[in-house]
XYZ file of C-alpha atoms in Angstrom:
190
model
C -15.453 4.472 -21.196
C -14.173 1.205 -19.462
C -11.476 3.179 -17.601
C -13.996 5.565 -15.856
C -16.382 3.240 -15.230
C -13.371 1.329 -13.447
C -12.126 4.226 -11.681
C -15.236 4.998 -10.224
C -16.086 1.751 -8.984
C -12.688 1.415 -7.284
C -13.038 5.286 -5.869
C -16.469 3.723 -4.392
C -14.803 0.834 -2.933
C -11.973 2.813 -1.203
C -14.719 5.158 0.391
C -16.664 2.637 1.616
C -14.873 -0.316 2.757
C -12.072 -1.198 5.489
C -8.351 -1.998 4.381
C -4.912 -2.762 5.331
C -1.328 -2.047 3.212
C -0.984 -1.248 -0.465
C 1.469 -2.819 -2.298
C 4.231 -0.495 -3.564
C 4.683 1.393 -7.229
C 6.992 -0.383 -9.107
C 6.541 -0.503 -12.770
C 5.378 3.015 -13.962
C 4.255 3.177 -17.924
C 2.853 6.145 -19.287
C -1.157 6.422 -18.779
C -1.820 2.923 -17.100
C -4.163 2.613 -14.338
C -4.161 -0.010 -11.432
C -6.464 -1.061 -8.793
C -5.073 -3.528 -5.979
C -6.833 -5.217 -3.250
C -5.090 -6.857 -0.471
C -5.958 -8.946 2.758
C -3.832 -8.765 5.733
C -4.063 -11.832 7.737
C -2.392 -12.696 11.216
C -1.674 -9.119 12.208
C 0.221 -8.459 15.371
C -0.532 -5.081 16.992
C 1.440 -3.787 19.835
C -0.236 -2.457 22.934
C -2.621 -4.924 23.351
C -3.787 -4.759 20.328
C -3.710 -8.455 19.827
C -1.965 -11.076 17.714
C -4.205 -12.516 15.279
C -5.826 -9.331 13.948
C -7.080 -8.957 10.147
C -7.776 -6.440 7.980
C -7.857 -5.199 4.056
C -6.193 -2.642 2.013
C -6.901 -1.031 -1.487
C -5.066 1.278 -3.626
C -5.543 3.179 -6.966
C -2.469 4.411 -9.217
C -2.305 6.147 -12.213
C 1.006 6.486 -14.170
C 1.082 10.192 -15.534
C 3.875 9.511 -17.379
C 6.755 6.948 -17.911
C 8.684 8.001 -14.654
C 5.650 9.478 -12.571
C 2.844 8.266 -10.608
C 0.348 8.805 -8.105
C -1.176 6.071 -5.294
C -4.105 6.684 -3.401
C -4.401 3.826 -0.625
C -6.730 3.260 2.013
C -6.037 0.780 4.951
C -7.620 -0.912 7.711
C -6.490 -3.456 10.530
C -8.880 -4.584 13.161
C -7.202 -4.363 15.922
C -8.665 -5.657 19.615
C -7.721 -2.245 21.083
C -9.167 -0.004 18.697
C -9.060 -0.316 14.773
C -6.044 1.417 12.817
C -7.067 3.413 9.354
C -4.694 4.868 7.088
C -5.379 7.125 4.274
C -2.338 7.843 2.032
C -1.659 9.946 -1.491
C 1.752 9.289 -2.346
C 3.578 10.870 -5.331
C 5.989 8.393 -6.933
C 9.344 9.089 -9.275
C 11.563 6.392 -11.246
C 15.125 7.238 -10.211
C 16.515 4.420 -12.100
C 14.814 1.192 -13.507
C 14.814 -0.620 -10.425
C 14.907 2.340 -8.040
C 11.640 4.716 -7.206
C 11.499 7.338 -4.707
C 7.981 8.393 -3.039
C 6.660 11.225 -1.028
C 3.179 11.024 0.829
C 0.614 12.414 2.664
C -1.079 10.352 5.418
C -4.038 10.690 7.537
C -4.430 8.284 10.432
C -6.988 7.626 12.809
C -7.243 5.322 15.774
C -9.363 7.409 18.276
C -8.574 10.746 17.111
C -7.272 11.726 13.323
C -3.674 12.846 12.841
C -1.811 14.000 9.552
C 1.794 13.531 8.650
C 4.062 13.066 5.786
C 6.251 10.004 4.932
C 8.821 9.490 2.115
C 10.872 6.801 1.032
C 12.604 4.451 -1.234
C 10.899 1.237 -3.384
C 13.474 -1.222 -4.981
C 12.209 -3.847 -7.304
C 14.221 -6.560 -9.371
C 12.790 -8.960 -11.592
C 13.464 -12.491 -9.937
C 11.964 -14.704 -13.181
C 9.898 -13.737 -16.312
C 6.854 -13.719 -14.167
C 7.975 -12.722 -10.402
C 9.140 -9.541 -9.465
C 10.610 -8.831 -6.054
C 10.261 -5.537 -4.205
C 11.138 -3.757 -0.892
C 10.091 -0.520 0.619
C 11.431 1.656 3.327
C 9.593 4.981 4.284
C 9.887 7.540 6.951
C 7.823 10.255 8.364
C 7.243 12.671 10.882
C 5.469 11.027 13.945
C 3.131 9.409 12.321
C 4.196 6.476 10.540
C 7.493 4.341 9.521
C 6.772 1.512 6.497
C 8.691 -1.724 5.808
C 7.391 -3.917 3.353
C 9.559 -7.083 1.680
C 7.784 -9.034 -1.355
C 6.830 -10.835 -4.598
C 4.495 -10.134 -7.214
C 3.559 -12.628 -9.861
C 2.227 -12.387 -13.333
C -0.601 -14.092 -13.880
C -1.387 -12.449 -17.297
C -0.019 -9.003 -18.762
C -2.451 -6.777 -16.700
C -3.480 -8.933 -13.776
C -0.813 -9.900 -10.961
C -0.773 -11.516 -7.635
C 1.444 -10.454 -4.585
C 2.382 -11.664 -1.114
C 4.434 -9.423 1.120
C 5.648 -9.287 4.873
C 4.864 -5.352 6.209
C 5.975 -3.708 9.459
C 4.272 -0.410 10.246
C 5.040 1.967 13.169
C 2.269 4.545 14.352
C 3.144 7.383 16.629
C -1.095 8.418 17.140
C -1.649 10.981 19.863
C 1.762 10.527 21.596
C 1.461 6.864 21.931
C 3.390 4.698 19.582
C 2.091 1.516 18.125
C 3.283 -1.174 15.545
C 1.440 -3.626 13.214
C 3.536 -6.531 11.266
C 2.252 -9.263 9.437
C 1.935 -10.924 5.965
C -0.362 -9.699 3.427
C -1.851 -11.285 -0.004
C -3.596 -9.776 -3.084
C -4.159 -9.054 -6.258
C -3.532 -6.186 -9.131
C -5.475 -5.300 -12.077
C -4.265 -3.027 -14.683
C -5.861 -1.135 -17.522
């Protein structure tokens, strides 16, 4: 019952809030669910978008098995020349204890909405007993390319803090735009 209530609250937050990038799926364990929220600060957006933009991101992950998970994320960057909103639904699979691959559908909205796809790889490795480093590279059609490098700190077994640098390239309406900058957030697993 508690999982159902938390999932309902998370879904409500994701559909009604404004948000900016998701920490990639690293650890997959059968039956667990994770909610994450991130803040993006000092984002640099090309093509007149500004150099001190902020944004927010939220994601919901559910692990179907010890090798397969699904992650939904909604991200938003508040750019001077128009907000960038990104919905992504990804299926993640563990190839190796330190390597996951994913395929995703994306919907990006600046002035119009464009649908696309993305595939990529996520590498992750324990740096200490409580710190896990990660790197992500994703490539899609003319919609999006993503790169992330960061770390997660385990505060408790079900709570982690994260920080990462992200770079995204969008090609929406035949117009290339990039955003890059630091993100920080928190995740809760149940």
